[in-house]
Coordinates of C-alpha atoms in Angstrom, one line a residue:
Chain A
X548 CA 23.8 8.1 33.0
X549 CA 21.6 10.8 31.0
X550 CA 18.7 10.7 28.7
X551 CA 17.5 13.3 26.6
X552 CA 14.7 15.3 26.5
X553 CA 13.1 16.6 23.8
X554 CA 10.2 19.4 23.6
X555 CA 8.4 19.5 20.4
X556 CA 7.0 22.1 18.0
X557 CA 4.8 24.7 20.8
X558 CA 6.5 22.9 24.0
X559 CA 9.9 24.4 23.2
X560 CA 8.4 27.9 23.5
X561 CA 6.7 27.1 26.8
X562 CA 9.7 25.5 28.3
X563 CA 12.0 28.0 26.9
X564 CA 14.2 25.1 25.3
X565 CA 14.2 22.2 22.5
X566 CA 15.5 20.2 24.2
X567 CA 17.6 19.4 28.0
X568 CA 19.8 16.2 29.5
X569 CA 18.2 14.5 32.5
X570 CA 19.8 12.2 35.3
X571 CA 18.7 8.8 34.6
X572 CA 16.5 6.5 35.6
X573 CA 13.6 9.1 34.8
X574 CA 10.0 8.6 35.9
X575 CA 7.4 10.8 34.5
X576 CA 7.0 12.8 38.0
X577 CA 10.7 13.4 38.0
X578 CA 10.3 14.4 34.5
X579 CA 7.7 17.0 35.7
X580 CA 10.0 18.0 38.7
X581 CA 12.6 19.4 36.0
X582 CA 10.4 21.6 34.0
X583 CA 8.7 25.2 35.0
X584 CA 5.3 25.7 36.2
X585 CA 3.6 26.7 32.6
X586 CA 5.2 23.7 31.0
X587 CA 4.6 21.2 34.0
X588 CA 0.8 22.1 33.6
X589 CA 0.8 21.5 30.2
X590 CA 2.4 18.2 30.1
X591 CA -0.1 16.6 32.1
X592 CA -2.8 17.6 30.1
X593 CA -4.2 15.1 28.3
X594 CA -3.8 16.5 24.5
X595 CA 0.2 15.6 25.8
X596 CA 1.8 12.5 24.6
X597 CA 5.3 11.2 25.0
X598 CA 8.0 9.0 23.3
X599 CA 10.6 7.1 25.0
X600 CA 13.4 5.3 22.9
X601 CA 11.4 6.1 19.6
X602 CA 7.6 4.3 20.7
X603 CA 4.6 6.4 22.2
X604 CA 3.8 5.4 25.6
X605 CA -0.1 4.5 26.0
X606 CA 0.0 5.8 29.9
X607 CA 2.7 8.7 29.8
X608 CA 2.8 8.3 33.6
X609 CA 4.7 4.6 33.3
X610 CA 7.6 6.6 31.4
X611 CA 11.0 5.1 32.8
X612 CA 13.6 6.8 31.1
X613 CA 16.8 4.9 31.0
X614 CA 21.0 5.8 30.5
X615 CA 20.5 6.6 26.5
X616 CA 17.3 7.0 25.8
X617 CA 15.4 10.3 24.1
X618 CA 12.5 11.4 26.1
X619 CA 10.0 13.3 23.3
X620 CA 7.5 15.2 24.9
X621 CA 4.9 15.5 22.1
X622 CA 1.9 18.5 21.6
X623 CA -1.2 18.2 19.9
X624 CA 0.0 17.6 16.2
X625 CA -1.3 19.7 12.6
X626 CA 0.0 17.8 10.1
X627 CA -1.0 19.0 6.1
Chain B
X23 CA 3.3 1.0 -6.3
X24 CA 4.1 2.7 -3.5
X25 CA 5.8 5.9 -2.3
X26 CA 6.2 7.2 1.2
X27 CA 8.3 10.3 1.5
X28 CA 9.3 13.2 4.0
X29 CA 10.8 16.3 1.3
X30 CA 13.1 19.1 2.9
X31 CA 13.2 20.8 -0.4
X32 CA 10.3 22.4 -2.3
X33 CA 8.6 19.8 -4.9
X34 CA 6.4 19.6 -8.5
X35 CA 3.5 17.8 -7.8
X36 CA 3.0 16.4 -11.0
X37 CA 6.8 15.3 -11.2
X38 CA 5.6 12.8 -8.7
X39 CA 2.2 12.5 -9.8
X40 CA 2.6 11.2 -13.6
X41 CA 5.4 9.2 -12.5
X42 CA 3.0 7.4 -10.4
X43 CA 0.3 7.0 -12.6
X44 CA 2.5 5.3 -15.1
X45 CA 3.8 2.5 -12.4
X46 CA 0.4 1.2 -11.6
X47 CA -1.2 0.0 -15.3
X48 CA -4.5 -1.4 -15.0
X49 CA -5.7 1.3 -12.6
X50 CA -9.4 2.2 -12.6
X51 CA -9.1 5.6 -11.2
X52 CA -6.5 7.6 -9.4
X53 CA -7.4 10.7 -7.1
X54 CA -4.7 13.4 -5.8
X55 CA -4.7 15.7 -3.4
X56 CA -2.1 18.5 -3.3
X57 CA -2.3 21.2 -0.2
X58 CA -1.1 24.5 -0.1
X59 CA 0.6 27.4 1.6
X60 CA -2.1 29.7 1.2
X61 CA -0.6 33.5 1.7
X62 CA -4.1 35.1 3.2
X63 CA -3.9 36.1 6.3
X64 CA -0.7 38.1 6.2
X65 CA 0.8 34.8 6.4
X66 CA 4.6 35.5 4.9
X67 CA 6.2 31.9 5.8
X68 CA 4.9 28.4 7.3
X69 CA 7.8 26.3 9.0
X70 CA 6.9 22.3 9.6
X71 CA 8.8 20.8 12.2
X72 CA 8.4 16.8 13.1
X73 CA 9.8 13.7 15.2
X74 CA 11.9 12.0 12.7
X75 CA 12.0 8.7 15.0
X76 CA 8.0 8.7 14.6
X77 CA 7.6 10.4 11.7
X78 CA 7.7 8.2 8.5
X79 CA 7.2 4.6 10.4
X80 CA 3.9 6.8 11.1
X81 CA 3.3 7.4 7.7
X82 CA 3.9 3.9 6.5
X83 CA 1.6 2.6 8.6
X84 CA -0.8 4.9 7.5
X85 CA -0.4 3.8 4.2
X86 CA -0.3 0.0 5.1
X87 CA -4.0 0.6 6.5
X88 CA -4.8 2.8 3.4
X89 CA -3.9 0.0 1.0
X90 CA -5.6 -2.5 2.8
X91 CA -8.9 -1.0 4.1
X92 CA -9.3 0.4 0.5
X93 CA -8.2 -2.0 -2.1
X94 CA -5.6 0.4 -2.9
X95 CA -3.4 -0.7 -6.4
X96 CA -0.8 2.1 -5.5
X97 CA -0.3 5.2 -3.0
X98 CA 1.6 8.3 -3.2
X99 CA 2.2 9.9 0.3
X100 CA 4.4 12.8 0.5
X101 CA 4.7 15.7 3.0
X102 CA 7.1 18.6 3.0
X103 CA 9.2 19.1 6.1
X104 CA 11.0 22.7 6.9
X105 CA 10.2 26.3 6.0
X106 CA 7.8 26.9 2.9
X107 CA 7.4 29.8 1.4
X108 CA 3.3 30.6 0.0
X109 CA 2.3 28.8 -2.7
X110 CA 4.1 26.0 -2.1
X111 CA 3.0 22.5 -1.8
X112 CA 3.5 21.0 1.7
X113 CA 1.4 17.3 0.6
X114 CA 0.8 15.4 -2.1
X115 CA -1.6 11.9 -1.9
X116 CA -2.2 10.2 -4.8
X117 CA -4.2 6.8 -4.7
X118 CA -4.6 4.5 -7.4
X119 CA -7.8 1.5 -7.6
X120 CA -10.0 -0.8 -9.5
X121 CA -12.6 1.6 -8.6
X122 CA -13.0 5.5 -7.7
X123 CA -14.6 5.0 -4.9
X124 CA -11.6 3.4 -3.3
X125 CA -9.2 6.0 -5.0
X126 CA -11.4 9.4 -3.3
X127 CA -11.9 7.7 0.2
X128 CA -8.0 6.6 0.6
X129 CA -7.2 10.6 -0.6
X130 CA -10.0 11.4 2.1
X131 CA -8.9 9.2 4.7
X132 CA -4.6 9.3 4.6
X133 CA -5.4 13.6 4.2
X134 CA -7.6 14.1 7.2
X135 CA -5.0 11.2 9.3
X136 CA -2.1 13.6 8.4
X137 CA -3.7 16.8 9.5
X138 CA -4.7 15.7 13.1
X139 CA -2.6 12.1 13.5
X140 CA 1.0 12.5 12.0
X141 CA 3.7 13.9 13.7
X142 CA 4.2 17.4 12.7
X143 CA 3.6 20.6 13.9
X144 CA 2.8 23.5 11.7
X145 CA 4.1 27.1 12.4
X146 CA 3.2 30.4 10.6
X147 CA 5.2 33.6 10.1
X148 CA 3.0 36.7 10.3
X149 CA 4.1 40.5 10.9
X150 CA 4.0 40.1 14.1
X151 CA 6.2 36.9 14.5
X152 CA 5.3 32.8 14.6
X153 CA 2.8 31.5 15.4
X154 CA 1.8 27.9 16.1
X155 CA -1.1 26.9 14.1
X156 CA -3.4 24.2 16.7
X157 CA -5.7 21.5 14.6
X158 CA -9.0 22.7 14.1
X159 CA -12.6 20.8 15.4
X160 CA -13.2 20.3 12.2
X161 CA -9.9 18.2 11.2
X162 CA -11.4 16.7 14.4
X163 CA -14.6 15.8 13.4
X164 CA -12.9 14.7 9.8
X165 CA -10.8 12.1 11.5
X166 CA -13.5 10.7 13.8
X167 CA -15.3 9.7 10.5
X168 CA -12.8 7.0 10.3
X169 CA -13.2 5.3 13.6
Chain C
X1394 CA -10.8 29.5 -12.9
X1395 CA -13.3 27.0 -14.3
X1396 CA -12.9 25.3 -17.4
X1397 CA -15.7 22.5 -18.6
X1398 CA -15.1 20.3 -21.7
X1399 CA -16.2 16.9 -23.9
X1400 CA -13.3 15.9 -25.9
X1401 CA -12.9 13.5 -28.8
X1402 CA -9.3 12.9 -28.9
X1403 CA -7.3 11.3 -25.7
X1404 CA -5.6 13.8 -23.3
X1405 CA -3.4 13.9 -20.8
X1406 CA -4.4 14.8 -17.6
X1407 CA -1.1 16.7 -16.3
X1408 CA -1.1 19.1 -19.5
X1409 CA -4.9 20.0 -17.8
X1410 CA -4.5 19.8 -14.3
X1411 CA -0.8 21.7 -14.2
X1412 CA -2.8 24.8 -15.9
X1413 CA -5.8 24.7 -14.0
X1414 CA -3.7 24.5 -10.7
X1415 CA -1.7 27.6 -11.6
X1416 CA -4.8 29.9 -12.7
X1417 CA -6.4 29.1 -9.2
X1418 CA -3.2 30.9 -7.0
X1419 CA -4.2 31.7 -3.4
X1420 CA -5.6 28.2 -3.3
X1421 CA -5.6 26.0 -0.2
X1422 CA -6.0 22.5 -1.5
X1423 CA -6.8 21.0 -4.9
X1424 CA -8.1 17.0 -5.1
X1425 CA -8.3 15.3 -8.9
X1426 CA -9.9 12.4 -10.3
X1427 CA -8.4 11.0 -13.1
X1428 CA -10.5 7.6 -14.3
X1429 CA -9.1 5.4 -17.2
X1430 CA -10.2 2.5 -19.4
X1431 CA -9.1 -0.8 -17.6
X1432 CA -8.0 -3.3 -19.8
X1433 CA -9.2 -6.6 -17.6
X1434 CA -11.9 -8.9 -18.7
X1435 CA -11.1 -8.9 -22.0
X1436 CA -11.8 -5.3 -22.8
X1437 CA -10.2 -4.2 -26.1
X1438 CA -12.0 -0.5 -25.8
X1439 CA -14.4 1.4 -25.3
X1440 CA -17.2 3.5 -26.8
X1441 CA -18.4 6.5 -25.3
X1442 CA -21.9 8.4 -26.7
X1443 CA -23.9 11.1 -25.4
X1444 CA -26.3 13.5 -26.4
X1445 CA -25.3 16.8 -27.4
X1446 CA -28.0 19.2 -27.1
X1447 CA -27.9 17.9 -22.9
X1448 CA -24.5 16.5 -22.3
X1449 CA -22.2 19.9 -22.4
X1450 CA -25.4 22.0 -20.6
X1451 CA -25.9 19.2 -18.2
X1452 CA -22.3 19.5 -17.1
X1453 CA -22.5 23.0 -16.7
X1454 CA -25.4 23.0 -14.5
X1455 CA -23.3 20.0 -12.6
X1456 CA -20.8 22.4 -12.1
X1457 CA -22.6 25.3 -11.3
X1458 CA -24.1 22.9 -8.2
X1459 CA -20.9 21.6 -7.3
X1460 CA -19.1 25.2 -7.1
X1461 CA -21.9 26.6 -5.0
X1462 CA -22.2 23.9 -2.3
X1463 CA -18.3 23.3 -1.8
X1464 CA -17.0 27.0 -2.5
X1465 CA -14.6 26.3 -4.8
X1466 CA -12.6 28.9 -6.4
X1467 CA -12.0 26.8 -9.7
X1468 CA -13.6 23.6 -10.9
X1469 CA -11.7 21.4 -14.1
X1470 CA -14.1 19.1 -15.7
X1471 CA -13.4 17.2 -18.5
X1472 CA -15.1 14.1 -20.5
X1473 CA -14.1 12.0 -23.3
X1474 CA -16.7 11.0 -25.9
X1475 CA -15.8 8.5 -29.0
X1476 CA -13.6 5.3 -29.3
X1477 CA -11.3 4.8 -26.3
X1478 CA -8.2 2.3 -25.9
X1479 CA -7.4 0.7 -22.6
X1480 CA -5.1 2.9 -20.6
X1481 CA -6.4 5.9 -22.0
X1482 CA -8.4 8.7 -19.7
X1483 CA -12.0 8.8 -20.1
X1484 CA -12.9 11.7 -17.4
X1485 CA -10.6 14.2 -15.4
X1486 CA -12.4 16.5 -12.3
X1487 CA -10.4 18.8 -10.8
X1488 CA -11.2 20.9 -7.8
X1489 CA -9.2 24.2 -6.0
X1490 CA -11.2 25.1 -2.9
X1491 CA -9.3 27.2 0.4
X1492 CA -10.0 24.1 2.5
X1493 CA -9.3 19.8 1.4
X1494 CA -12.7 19.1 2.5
X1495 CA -14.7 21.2 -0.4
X1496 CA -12.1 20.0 -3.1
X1497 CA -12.2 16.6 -2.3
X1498 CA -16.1 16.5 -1.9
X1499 CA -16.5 18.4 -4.8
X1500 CA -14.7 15.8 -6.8
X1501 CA -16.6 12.7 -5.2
X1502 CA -20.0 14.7 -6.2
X1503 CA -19.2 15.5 -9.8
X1504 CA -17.9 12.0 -10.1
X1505 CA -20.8 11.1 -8.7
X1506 CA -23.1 12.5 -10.8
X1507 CA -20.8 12.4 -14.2
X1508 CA -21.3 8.4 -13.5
X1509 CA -24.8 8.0 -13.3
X1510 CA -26.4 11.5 -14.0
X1511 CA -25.0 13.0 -17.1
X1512 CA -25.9 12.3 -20.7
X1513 CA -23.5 9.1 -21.5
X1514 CA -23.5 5.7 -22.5
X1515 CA -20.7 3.4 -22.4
X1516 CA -20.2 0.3 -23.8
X1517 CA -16.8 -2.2 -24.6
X1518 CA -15.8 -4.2 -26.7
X1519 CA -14.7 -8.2 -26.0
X1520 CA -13.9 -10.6 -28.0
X1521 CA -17.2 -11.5 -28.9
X1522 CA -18.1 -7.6 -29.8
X1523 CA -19.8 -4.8 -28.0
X1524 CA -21.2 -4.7 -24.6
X1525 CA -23.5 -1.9 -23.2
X1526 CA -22.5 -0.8 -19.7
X1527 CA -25.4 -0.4 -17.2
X1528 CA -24.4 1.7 -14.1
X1529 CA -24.2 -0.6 -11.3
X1530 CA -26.1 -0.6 -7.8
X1531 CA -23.1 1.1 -5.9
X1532 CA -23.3 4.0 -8.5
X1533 CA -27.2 4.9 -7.5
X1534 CA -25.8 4.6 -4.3
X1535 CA -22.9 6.5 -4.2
X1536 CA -25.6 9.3 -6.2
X1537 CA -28.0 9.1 -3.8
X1538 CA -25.4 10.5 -0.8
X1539 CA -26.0 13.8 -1.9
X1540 CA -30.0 14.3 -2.1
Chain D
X1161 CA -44.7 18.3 -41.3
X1162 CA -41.5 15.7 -39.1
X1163 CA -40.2 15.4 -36.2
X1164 CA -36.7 13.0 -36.0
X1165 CA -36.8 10.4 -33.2
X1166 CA -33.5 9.6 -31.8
X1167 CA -32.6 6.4 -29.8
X1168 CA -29.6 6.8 -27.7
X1169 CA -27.1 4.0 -26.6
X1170 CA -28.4 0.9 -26.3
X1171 CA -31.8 1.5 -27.4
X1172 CA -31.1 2.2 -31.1
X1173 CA -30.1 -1.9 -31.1
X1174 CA -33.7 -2.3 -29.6
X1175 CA -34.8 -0.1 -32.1
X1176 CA -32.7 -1.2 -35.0
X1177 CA -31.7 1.8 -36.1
X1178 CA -30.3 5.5 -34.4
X1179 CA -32.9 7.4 -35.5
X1180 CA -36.0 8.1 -37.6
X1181 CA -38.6 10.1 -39.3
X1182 CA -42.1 11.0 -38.1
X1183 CA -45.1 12.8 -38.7
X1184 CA -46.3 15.7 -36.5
X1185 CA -48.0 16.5 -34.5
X1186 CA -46.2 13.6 -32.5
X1187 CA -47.8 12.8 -28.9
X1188 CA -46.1 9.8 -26.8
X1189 CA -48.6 7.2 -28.3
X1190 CA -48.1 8.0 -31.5
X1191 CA -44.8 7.4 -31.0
X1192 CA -44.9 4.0 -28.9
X1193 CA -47.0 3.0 -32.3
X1194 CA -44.3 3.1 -34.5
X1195 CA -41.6 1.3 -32.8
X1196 CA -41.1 -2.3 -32.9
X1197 CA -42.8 -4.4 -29.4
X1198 CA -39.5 -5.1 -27.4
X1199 CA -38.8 -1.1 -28.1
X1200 CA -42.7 -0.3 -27.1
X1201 CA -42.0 -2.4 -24.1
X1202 CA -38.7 -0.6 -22.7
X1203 CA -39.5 2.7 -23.4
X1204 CA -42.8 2.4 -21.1
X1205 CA -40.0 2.0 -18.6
X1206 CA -39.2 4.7 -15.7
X1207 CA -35.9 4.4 -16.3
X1208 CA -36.0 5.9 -19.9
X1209 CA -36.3 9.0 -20.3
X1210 CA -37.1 11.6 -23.3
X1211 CA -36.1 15.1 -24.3
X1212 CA -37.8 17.1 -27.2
X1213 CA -36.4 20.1 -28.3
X1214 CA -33.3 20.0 -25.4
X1215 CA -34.8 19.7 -22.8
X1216 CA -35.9 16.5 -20.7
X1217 CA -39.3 15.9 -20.0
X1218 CA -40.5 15.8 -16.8
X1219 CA -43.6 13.5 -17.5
X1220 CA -43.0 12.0 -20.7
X1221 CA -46.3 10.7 -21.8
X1222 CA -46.7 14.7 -21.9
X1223 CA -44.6 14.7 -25.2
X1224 CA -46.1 16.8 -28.1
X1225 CA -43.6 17.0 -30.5
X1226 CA -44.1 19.8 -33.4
X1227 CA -42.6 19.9 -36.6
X1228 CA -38.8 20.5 -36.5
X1229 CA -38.8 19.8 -33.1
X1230 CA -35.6 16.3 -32.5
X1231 CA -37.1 13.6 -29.9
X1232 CA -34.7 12.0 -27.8
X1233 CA -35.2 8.7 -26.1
X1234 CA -32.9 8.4 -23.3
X1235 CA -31.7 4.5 -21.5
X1236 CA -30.1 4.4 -18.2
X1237 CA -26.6 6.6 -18.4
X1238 CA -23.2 5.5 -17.3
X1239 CA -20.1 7.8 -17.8
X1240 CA -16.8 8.0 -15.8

């Protein structure tokens, strides 16, 4: 029962991976729980977003995670 | 007409541009816009990277708004993915109306949406190593003309 | 690279705008207007005159403005005068700047301007003969963005 | 001792013809005098404009035209 995580484009530096498997369900403060303190900063700032099964969540703290899913955690975006 | 593409591969822009022009007959006006890997800077390499599950749905309804808040006849909407080399071409939009009004502001409008509301992120290779390039205020400010 | 011209035979707008493109390396982002004769209403062509000792000087001076106030490391315009068939390009404007926003301005000011501030007249035939073209409302308006 | 008038798009079918002859010294209502009334009546408009010698006048009714010099009455533009 595992979903997967994924950190995208300057998040994979910061966490020091692309991407990680997670016990499921997954909230958004266990999310937080399984990354370091740099990376755990930066994902509850505001410029953060995050995708679960493929749709952006409006309020990234409602994330539920569930056996399957992908868990993107997505940076501010330059596009062009 | 319309075209909605992610490229791994480098691309002509005017393979896809006459192309285009040719499908939609009757067209008033039709405005491109190609961008760039400019080399200043030191820069040796740029690498996009993206979320393919949000990706192109992202960009088709980009271009769903584009058609219908401008009257649009046709759109061209294509963004490289991958490492790219200087000089290369990483978009092409090309909009076809009645009218050229319509044809500059969908260019104006699908641009500035891509450089601050698509999903990609934009790395550069310098001497020194990568480096991730943030949006600037101004792409910012460009988008917020929109709202 | 700039490269200003009234033509009396049709063009194509890719043997222009492929050229111009590659004398302008280093560039960021380059944005083209390509506006055609539309064949609806009943238009079986077009006649475009204009004034020689004003029109080529005129657009000159246009383009002198229009690579001052956006920055732009090359500027393409291009005009047809003479008897036009529907389909066919009437006016090509072609900008290479470091940034998309002073190519694509640049292009909505020439256009601008080449619509309702350079020496031309238009008019088209119908079925029952020749029409003069006055510029409409939204062209003075569209002009009057840049005072 | 001429000057040529010239009557750009659609005023040379107000005028009925492209162009003409006249005598200098030319001022502006020497010229309104030898055009035809509908002609007279448009070119009194703001939205013409004249050029003698290549370049536009500011204030038209300023026109002094010399011998040699080409007169050109200019209607509302539209290109693109």
């Amino acid at each position: 029962m595992t979903a997967r995580i994924l950190f995208l484009g300057p998040l994979a530096d910061l966490a020091g991976a692309a991407e990680m498997q997670a016990q499921t369900p997954l909230d958004w403060a266990g999310l937080l729980s399984l990354v370091n303190a740099e990376t755990k900063a930066e994902l509850q700032n505001e410029r953060i977003n995050v995708a679960c099964g493929g749709k952006v969540l409006a309020v990234k703290s409602e994330l539920m995670a569930q056996d399957g899913d992908e868990v993107a955690l997505l940076p501010p975006v330059s596009g062009g | 007409m319309r075209d909605i593409r992610l490229l791994t591969n480098p691309f002509v822009p005017g393979m896809l541009i006459g192309p285009f022009a040719n499908a939609n007959p009757g067209l008033g006006g039709i405005c491109t816009f190609v961008g760039e890997v400019r080399g200043e800077g030191g820069v040796e390499a740029l690498e996009l990277t993206h979320y393919e599950p949000l990706t192109l749905p992202g960009m088709e309804e980009l271009a769903d708004t584009a058609c219908a808040r401008f009257g649009l006849m046709g759109l061209l909407m294509v963004h490289r993915i991958g490492k790219l080399r200087c000089g290369e071409p990483i978009v092409c939009v090309s909009a076809a109306a009645k009218h050229r009004r319509g044809a500059i502001d969908a260019v104006d409008f699908c641009m500035d949406h891509l450089k601050s509301a698509a999903w990609f992120w934009k790395r550069e290779k310098r001497a020194d190593g990568w480096h991730w390039i943030e949006p600037r205020d101004q792409d910012h400010a460009d988008l917020a003309r929109w709202k």
